[in-house]
Coordinates of C-alpha atoms and ligand atoms in Angstrom, one line a residue:
M1 CA 22.2 -11.0 20.2
S2 CA 22.9 -12.5 16.8
I3 CA 20.2 -14.5 15.0
E4 CA 21.3 -18.1 14.3
S5 CA 18.0 -19.9 13.9
L6 CA 14.6 -19.1 12.4
S7 CA 12.8 -19.6 15.7
Q8 CA 14.8 -16.7 17.2
L9 CA 12.9 -14.4 14.8
T10 CA 9.9 -14.6 17.2
D11 CA 12.0 -13.7 20.2
P12 CA 11.8 -10.0 21.1
A13 CA 15.3 -10.2 22.7
C14 CA 16.9 -11.4 19.4
A15 CA 14.6 -9.6 17.0
P16 CA 13.0 -6.5 18.6
R17 CA 12.4 -5.0 15.1
V18 CA 11.3 -7.2 12.1
V19 CA 10.3 -6.4 8.5
F20 CA 7.8 -8.8 6.9
K21 CA 7.6 -8.7 3.1
V22 CA 4.5 -10.1 1.6
G23 CA 4.5 -10.8 -2.1
S24 CA 1.8 -10.2 -4.7
A25 CA 1.0 -13.8 -5.3
L26 CA 0.2 -14.3 -1.6
L27 CA -2.1 -11.3 -1.3
V28 CA -3.9 -11.6 -4.6
G29 CA -5.4 -14.8 -6.0
Q30 CA -5.0 -15.9 -9.6
D31 CA -8.5 -14.3 -10.2
G32 CA -7.1 -10.9 -9.2
E33 CA -9.2 -10.8 -6.0
P34 CA -7.5 -10.2 -2.6
R35 CA -7.1 -13.2 -0.4
R36 CA -8.8 -11.7 2.6
E37 CA -8.9 -14.7 4.9
W38 CA -5.2 -15.5 4.3
L39 CA -4.4 -11.8 5.0
A40 CA -6.5 -11.8 8.1
A41 CA -4.6 -14.8 9.5
L42 CA -1.3 -13.2 8.8
V43 CA -2.4 -10.0 10.4
A44 CA -3.3 -12.0 13.5
E45 CA 0.3 -13.3 13.6
I46 CA 1.6 -9.8 13.2
A47 CA -0.5 -8.7 16.1
A48 CA 0.8 -11.6 18.1
A49 CA 4.4 -10.4 17.4
R50 CA 3.5 -7.0 18.5
A51 CA 1.9 -8.4 21.7
R52 CA 5.3 -10.3 22.4
G53 CA 7.0 -6.9 22.3
Q54 CA 8.3 -6.9 18.7
Q55 CA 8.1 -3.9 16.5
V56 CA 6.8 -4.8 13.0
I57 CA 7.2 -3.2 9.6
V58 CA 5.3 -4.6 6.7
V59 CA 6.5 -4.3 3.1
S60 CA 3.4 -5.2 1.0
S61 CA 3.2 -5.9 -2.7
G62 CA -0.1 -6.3 -4.5
A63 CA -1.0 -2.8 -5.7
I64 CA -0.3 -3.6 -9.4
A65 CA -2.1 -6.9 -9.3
L66 CA -5.2 -5.5 -7.5
G67 CA -5.4 -2.4 -9.7
A68 CA -5.0 -4.3 -12.9
R69 CA -8.1 -6.4 -12.0
K70 CA -10.1 -3.2 -11.3
L71 CA -9.0 -1.5 -14.5
G72 CA -9.3 -4.6 -16.6
L73 CA -5.6 -4.4 -17.7
A74 CA -4.0 -7.5 -19.4
R75 CA -1.0 -9.4 -18.0
G76 CA -1.8 -8.4 -14.4
G77 CA -1.0 -4.8 -15.2
R78 CA 2.6 -5.7 -16.1
G79 CA 2.3 -5.4 -19.8
S80 CA 4.0 -2.0 -19.9
L81 CA 5.4 0.6 -17.4
S82 CA 2.4 2.9 -17.9
D83 CA 0.0 0.0 -17.2
A84 CA 1.9 -0.8 -14.0
Q85 CA 1.8 2.8 -12.9
A86 CA -1.9 3.2 -13.5
A87 CA -2.7 -0.1 -11.9
A88 CA -0.6 0.7 -8.8
A89 CA -2.4 4.0 -8.4
V90 CA -5.8 2.2 -8.2
G91 CA -4.6 -0.9 -6.3
Q92 CA -2.6 0.9 -3.6
I93 CA -5.7 2.4 -2.2
A94 CA -7.4 -1.0 -1.8
L95 CA -4.2 -2.6 -0.5
A96 CA -3.6 0.1 2.2
G97 CA -7.3 -0.2 3.0
F98 CA -7.1 -4.0 3.7
W99 CA -4.1 -3.6 5.9
A100 CA -5.6 -0.7 7.8
E101 CA -8.8 -2.4 8.4
L102 CA -7.3 -5.8 9.4
L103 CA -4.7 -4.2 11.7
A104 CA -7.4 -2.0 13.3
G105 CA -9.3 -5.2 14.2
H106 CA -6.3 -5.9 16.6
G107 CA -6.2 -2.4 17.9
L108 CA -3.2 -1.6 15.7
I109 CA -2.7 1.6 13.6
A110 CA -1.4 1.2 10.0
A111 CA 0.8 3.9 8.5
Q112 CA 1.2 3.9 4.7
V113 CA 4.7 4.8 3.4
L114 CA 5.3 4.8 -0.3
L115 CA 9.0 4.9 -1.3
T116 CA 11.0 5.2 -4.5
L117 CA 14.6 4.0 -5.1
E118 CA 15.9 7.6 -4.9
D119 CA 14.3 8.1 -1.5
L120 CA 16.8 5.4 -0.2
E121 CA 19.8 6.1 -2.5
D122 CA 20.1 9.8 -1.6
R123 CA 21.7 10.0 1.9
R124 CA 19.6 12.9 3.1
R125 CA 16.3 11.4 2.0
Y126 CA 17.4 8.1 3.4
L127 CA 18.0 9.6 6.8
N128 CA 14.6 11.3 6.5
V129 CA 13.0 7.9 5.9
T130 CA 14.9 6.5 8.9
A131 CA 13.6 9.3 11.1
T132 CA 10.0 8.9 10.0
L133 CA 10.0 5.1 10.4
G134 CA 11.5 5.5 13.9
T135 CA 8.8 8.0 14.9
L136 CA 6.0 5.7 13.6
L137 CA 7.4 2.7 15.4
A138 CA 7.9 4.6 18.6
A139 CA 4.3 5.8 18.4
G140 CA 3.1 2.2 18.1
A141 CA 2.1 2.2 14.4
V142 CA 2.7 -0.5 11.9
P143 CA 4.3 1.0 8.8
V144 CA 2.9 -0.6 5.7
I145 CA 5.4 0.1 2.9
N146 CA 5.3 -0.3 -0.9
E147 CA 7.2 1.1 -3.8
N148 CA 5.7 4.3 -5.1
D149 CA 5.1 2.6 -8.5
T150 CA 2.9 5.3 -9.9
V151 CA 5.7 7.8 -10.0
A152 CA 8.8 5.6 -10.3
T153 CA 10.0 5.3 -13.8
E154 CA 11.9 2.2 -15.1
E155 CA 15.4 3.7 -14.4
I156 CA 14.6 4.7 -10.9
R157 CA 12.6 1.7 -9.8
F158 CA 13.3 -1.2 -7.5
G159 CA 10.8 -3.1 -9.4
D160 CA 10.7 -5.8 -6.8
N161 CA 9.8 -5.5 -3.1
D162 CA 12.5 -8.0 -2.0
R163 CA 15.4 -5.4 -2.3
L164 CA 13.0 -2.7 -1.1
A165 CA 12.4 -4.7 2.1
A166 CA 16.1 -5.1 2.7
R167 CA 16.7 -1.4 2.2
V168 CA 13.8 -0.6 4.5
G169 CA 15.4 -3.0 7.1
Q170 CA 18.6 -1.0 6.8
A171 CA 16.8 2.4 7.1
A172 CA 14.9 1.2 10.1
S173 CA 17.8 -0.6 11.8
A174 CA 15.7 -3.8 11.9
N175 CA 17.2 -7.0 13.2
A176 CA 15.6 -9.2 10.6
V177 CA 13.8 -9.2 7.3
V178 CA 11.4 -12.1 6.6
L179 CA 10.4 -12.6 3.0
L180 CA 7.1 -14.5 2.7
S181 CA 7.4 -16.3 -0.6
D182 CA 5.6 -18.9 -2.7
I183 CA 8.4 -21.3 -1.9
D184 CA 9.9 -22.4 1.4
G185 CA 13.4 -21.2 0.8
L186 CA 16.4 -21.4 -1.4
Y187 CA 17.0 -24.8 -3.1
D188 CA 20.4 -26.1 -4.3
R189 CA 19.0 -26.4 -7.8
D190 CA 15.7 -25.7 -9.6
P191 CA 13.2 -26.8 -7.0
R192 CA 11.1 -28.6 -9.6
L193 CA 14.0 -31.0 -10.3
E194 CA 14.1 -34.3 -8.5
G195 CA 16.6 -34.4 -5.6
A196 CA 16.5 -30.6 -5.1
V197 CA 17.3 -29.9 -1.4
R198 CA 16.5 -26.7 0.6
V199 CA 19.5 -24.9 2.0
P200 CA 18.6 -24.2 5.6
V201 CA 21.3 -21.7 6.5
V202 CA 23.5 -19.4 4.3
R203 CA 26.5 -17.7 5.9
E204 CA 27.8 -16.0 2.8
V205 CA 26.1 -15.3 -0.6
T206 CA 28.8 -16.7 -2.8
S207 CA 28.8 -17.3 -6.5
E208 CA 27.7 -20.9 -5.8
I209 CA 24.7 -19.6 -3.9
H210 CA 23.8 -17.3 -6.8
A211 CA 24.1 -20.1 -9.2
M212 CA 21.3 -22.0 -7.2
A213 CA 18.8 -19.2 -7.8
T214 CA 16.6 -19.3 -10.9
A215 CA 15.3 -15.9 -12.0
G216 CA 11.6 -15.3 -12.4
S217 CA 8.6 -15.9 -10.2
S218 CA 6.5 -19.0 -10.7
S219 CA 3.2 -17.3 -10.1
G220 CA 3.5 -14.5 -12.8
L221 CA 2.0 -12.0 -10.3
G222 CA 5.1 -10.8 -8.5
S223 CA 8.4 -9.7 -10.0
G224 CA 10.9 -10.9 -7.5
G225 CA 12.1 -14.5 -8.0
M226 CA 15.0 -16.0 -6.1
T227 CA 17.6 -13.7 -7.7
S228 CA 16.2 -10.6 -6.2
K229 CA 15.8 -12.4 -2.8
L230 CA 19.6 -13.2 -2.8
Q231 CA 20.3 -9.5 -3.6
A232 CA 18.1 -8.6 -0.7
A233 CA 20.0 -11.0 1.5
E234 CA 23.3 -9.3 0.4
I235 CA 22.0 -5.9 1.2
A236 CA 20.7 -7.0 4.6
G237 CA 23.9 -8.8 5.3
L238 CA 26.0 -5.7 4.7
A239 CA 23.9 -4.0 7.4
G240 CA 24.3 -6.9 9.8
I241 CA 20.6 -7.9 9.4
A242 CA 19.4 -11.5 9.2
L243 CA 17.1 -12.4 6.3
A244 CA 14.8 -15.3 6.1
I245 CA 12.9 -16.8 3.2
I246 CA 9.8 -18.8 4.3
D247 CA 6.8 -20.3 2.6
G248 CA 4.0 -17.7 2.9
R249 CA 1.3 -19.9 1.4
P250 CA -0.1 -21.7 4.4
V251 CA -2.8 -20.0 6.5
A252 CA -0.9 -18.2 9.3
P253 CA 2.5 -18.9 7.8
L254 CA 4.8 -17.4 10.4
A255 CA 4.4 -19.6 13.4
A256 CA 4.8 -22.9 11.7
A257 CA 7.7 -22.0 9.5
L258 CA 9.7 -20.3 12.2
A259 CA 9.1 -22.9 14.9
E260 CA 9.8 -25.8 12.6
E261 CA 12.9 -24.1 11.1
R262 CA 11.3 -24.5 7.6
G263 CA 12.9 -21.9 5.4
T264 CA 16.3 -20.4 4.5
L265 CA 18.1 -18.2 7.0
F266 CA 20.9 -15.9 5.8
C267 CA 23.1 -15.0 8.8
P268 CA 24.8 -11.7 8.5
P269 CA 28.7 -11.8 8.7
G270 CA 28.8 -8.9 11.1
K271 CA 27.4 -5.5 11.8
A272 CA 28.5 -2.7 9.5
R273 CA 28.5 0.9 10.6
A274 CA 25.3 2.7 9.5
R275 CA 26.9 4.8 6.9
K276 CA 28.8 2.0 5.3
A277 CA 25.6 -0.2 5.4
W278 CA 23.8 2.5 3.4
L279 CA 26.6 2.7 0.9
G280 CA 26.9 -1.0 0.5
G281 CA 23.2 -1.4 -0.1
R282 CA 23.0 1.3 -2.8
L283 CA 21.9 -0.1 -6.1
R284 CA 23.2 2.5 -8.5
M285 CA 26.7 3.9 -9.0
K286 CA 27.5 7.0 -10.9
G287 CA 30.8 5.7 -12.2
A288 CA 33.8 3.6 -11.5
V289 CA 37.5 3.6 -11.1
A290 CA 39.7 0.6 -11.8
V291 CA 42.8 0.0 -9.6
D292 CA 46.0 -1.9 -9.9
V293 CA 47.1 -4.9 -7.8
G294 CA 48.9 -2.8 -5.2
A295 CA 45.9 -0.5 -4.6
A296 CA 43.6 -3.5 -4.4
A297 CA 45.8 -5.0 -1.7
A298 CA 45.9 -1.7 0.2
L299 CA 42.1 -1.5 0.1
A300 CA 41.8 -5.0 1.5
R301 CA 44.1 -3.9 4.4
G302 CA 41.7 -1.1 5.2
S303 CA 43.5 1.8 3.6
S304 CA 41.9 4.7 1.7
L305 CA 42.1 4.7 -2.1
L306 CA 44.9 6.9 -3.4
A307 CA 44.9 8.2 -7.0
A308 CA 48.3 6.7 -7.7
G309 CA 46.8 3.2 -7.8
V310 CA 44.0 4.1 -10.2
T311 CA 44.4 2.9 -13.8
R312 CA 41.1 4.0 -15.4
V313 CA 38.1 6.2 -14.7
E314 CA 34.6 5.5 -16.1
G315 CA 31.4 7.5 -16.2
T316 CA 30.5 11.1 -15.3
F317 CA 30.3 11.7 -11.7
S318 CA 30.7 14.6 -9.3
R319 CA 32.4 14.9 -6.0
G320 CA 30.4 13.1 -3.3
D321 CA 28.9 10.6 -5.8
A322 CA 28.9 6.9 -5.1
I323 CA 31.3 5.0 -7.4
A324 CA 32.4 1.4 -7.8
V325 CA 36.0 0.4 -7.4
L326 CA 37.0 -2.3 -9.9
G327 CA 40.0 -4.6 -9.3
P328 CA 42.6 -5.5 -12.0
D329 CA 40.2 -8.3 -13.2
N330 CA 37.3 -5.8 -13.4
A331 CA 35.4 -7.4 -10.5
V332 CA 33.8 -4.9 -8.2
L333 CA 35.9 -4.7 -5.1
A334 CA 34.4 -1.9 -3.2
R335 CA 32.0 1.1 -3.3
G336 CA 32.7 4.5 -2.0
L337 CA 32.0 8.2 -2.2
S338 CA 34.4 10.0 -4.5
E339 CA 36.4 13.0 -3.2
Y340 CA 36.7 14.3 -6.8
D341 CA 34.7 14.6 -9.9
A342 CA 35.4 12.3 -12.9
A343 CA 37.6 14.8 -14.7
E344 CA 39.7 15.4 -11.6
C345 CA 40.1 11.6 -11.0
A346 CA 41.3 11.3 -14.6
A347 CA 43.8 14.1 -14.1
L348 CA 45.2 12.5 -11.0
M349 CA 45.1 8.8 -11.8
G350 CA 48.4 7.0 -11.7
R351 CA 50.1 10.1 -10.2
P352 CA 51.7 10.2 -6.7
S353 CA 50.1 12.4 -4.1
P354 CA 53.0 15.1 -4.0
E355 CA 52.1 16.0 -7.6
H356 CA 48.4 16.5 -7.0
E357 CA 48.4 20.1 -5.9
A358 CA 50.2 21.2 -9.1
L359 CA 47.9 19.0 -11.3
L360 CA 44.7 20.4 -9.7
G361 CA 45.8 24.0 -9.0
Y362 CA 44.4 23.8 -5.5
A363 CA 45.0 21.9 -2.3
P364 CA 44.3 18.2 -2.8
R365 CA 42.2 15.9 -0.6
S366 CA 43.9 13.2 1.4
A367 CA 42.6 10.4 -0.9
L368 CA 40.4 9.7 -3.9
I369 CA 38.1 7.8 -1.7
H370 CA 38.6 8.1 2.1
R371 CA 38.4 4.8 3.9
D372 CA 35.5 6.1 6.1
Q373 CA 33.5 6.5 2.9
L374 CA 34.4 3.1 1.4
V375 CA 32.9 -0.3 1.8
M376 CA 34.6 -3.5 0.7
L377 CA 32.3 -6.0 -1.0
Ligands
LIG1 N1 5.3 -2.8 -5.9 C1 4.6 -3.8 -6.6 C2 3.2 -3.9 -6.3 O1 2.7 -3.4 -5.3 C3 5.2 -5.2 -6.3 C4 6.6 -5.4 -6.6 C5 7.0 -6.9 -6.4 O2 6.3 -7.8 -7.1 O3 7.8 -7.2 -5.6 O4 2.4 -4.5 -7.0

């Protein structure tokens, strides 16, 4: 059953599996201390969701903010990567402890899962995460997930838990991702401006929608901002998952916001097949190929990408790597897994298929990117 309204997010028939993402600014006060009472009230709402028959995954930020306070680090532990890594190592213990203790108060078992970007970008590791989350949920536990900030370096970091939550939603085949924010949704302009209006429902994240988002978080504790929330909505949408942004600030924020339809709901366009959803949600590409008008049109009709339509090859990639497909205007049209490495792509580009065997010296593949390994954006 597709999700068309925020209130459906509490309905186990529409949303049997939900990811709740809780930002640092909600969990940790400006003084660096955890907001225990607020968290206790949220956990009571999570327990109520469980009692209704919904499975719940929590993506919780706050490790860096909590750890920075304990270690006495400046700028909330975000002054440098090494500060953030050290702060997360200290804060994560406390963070997991709060969740475990409060969930146990409702008879629920917390399961800590720390993930890096690579755990979800690599197909094999992604499937492993999927299996583990499935086992935990089937056993009745509440996975409490954060990025493994202590080992993630700048290049391989999500950096924000919004996109992590969307990726986790994909990996867990969730029906919805709810981002608890310090604002009650997406506004049509900077929400501080007079006349700014909240957008209740978004059916497609267009360039106009992106233009509404202002980067940066107002609290200074988290790292997400509206831009990463829109990216999260796109990732979720590719997997057919609804995503909601609601105001997490009130005590017990879920019931009121969802019942009163106060937030922004991103309705997914349709359900993508699992492998394509994973591919579409990937954040890093190893390279790119540009294509001509004819190939772009063929891709739009659902065809595979043939080397004859390729005009340029960028980057160093191997067979099986994820690459971007750029249109004649250089906009990203699609992503897919390349059947050839970059040098082979360069040798074959612009050349018709019957010539490929002679160019390669071995039997060619049917396409440069097969349509089953390709997702249009
Ligand atoms: N993983 C970070 C933490 O636990 C938070 C990232 C974010 O602000 O979204 O502190």
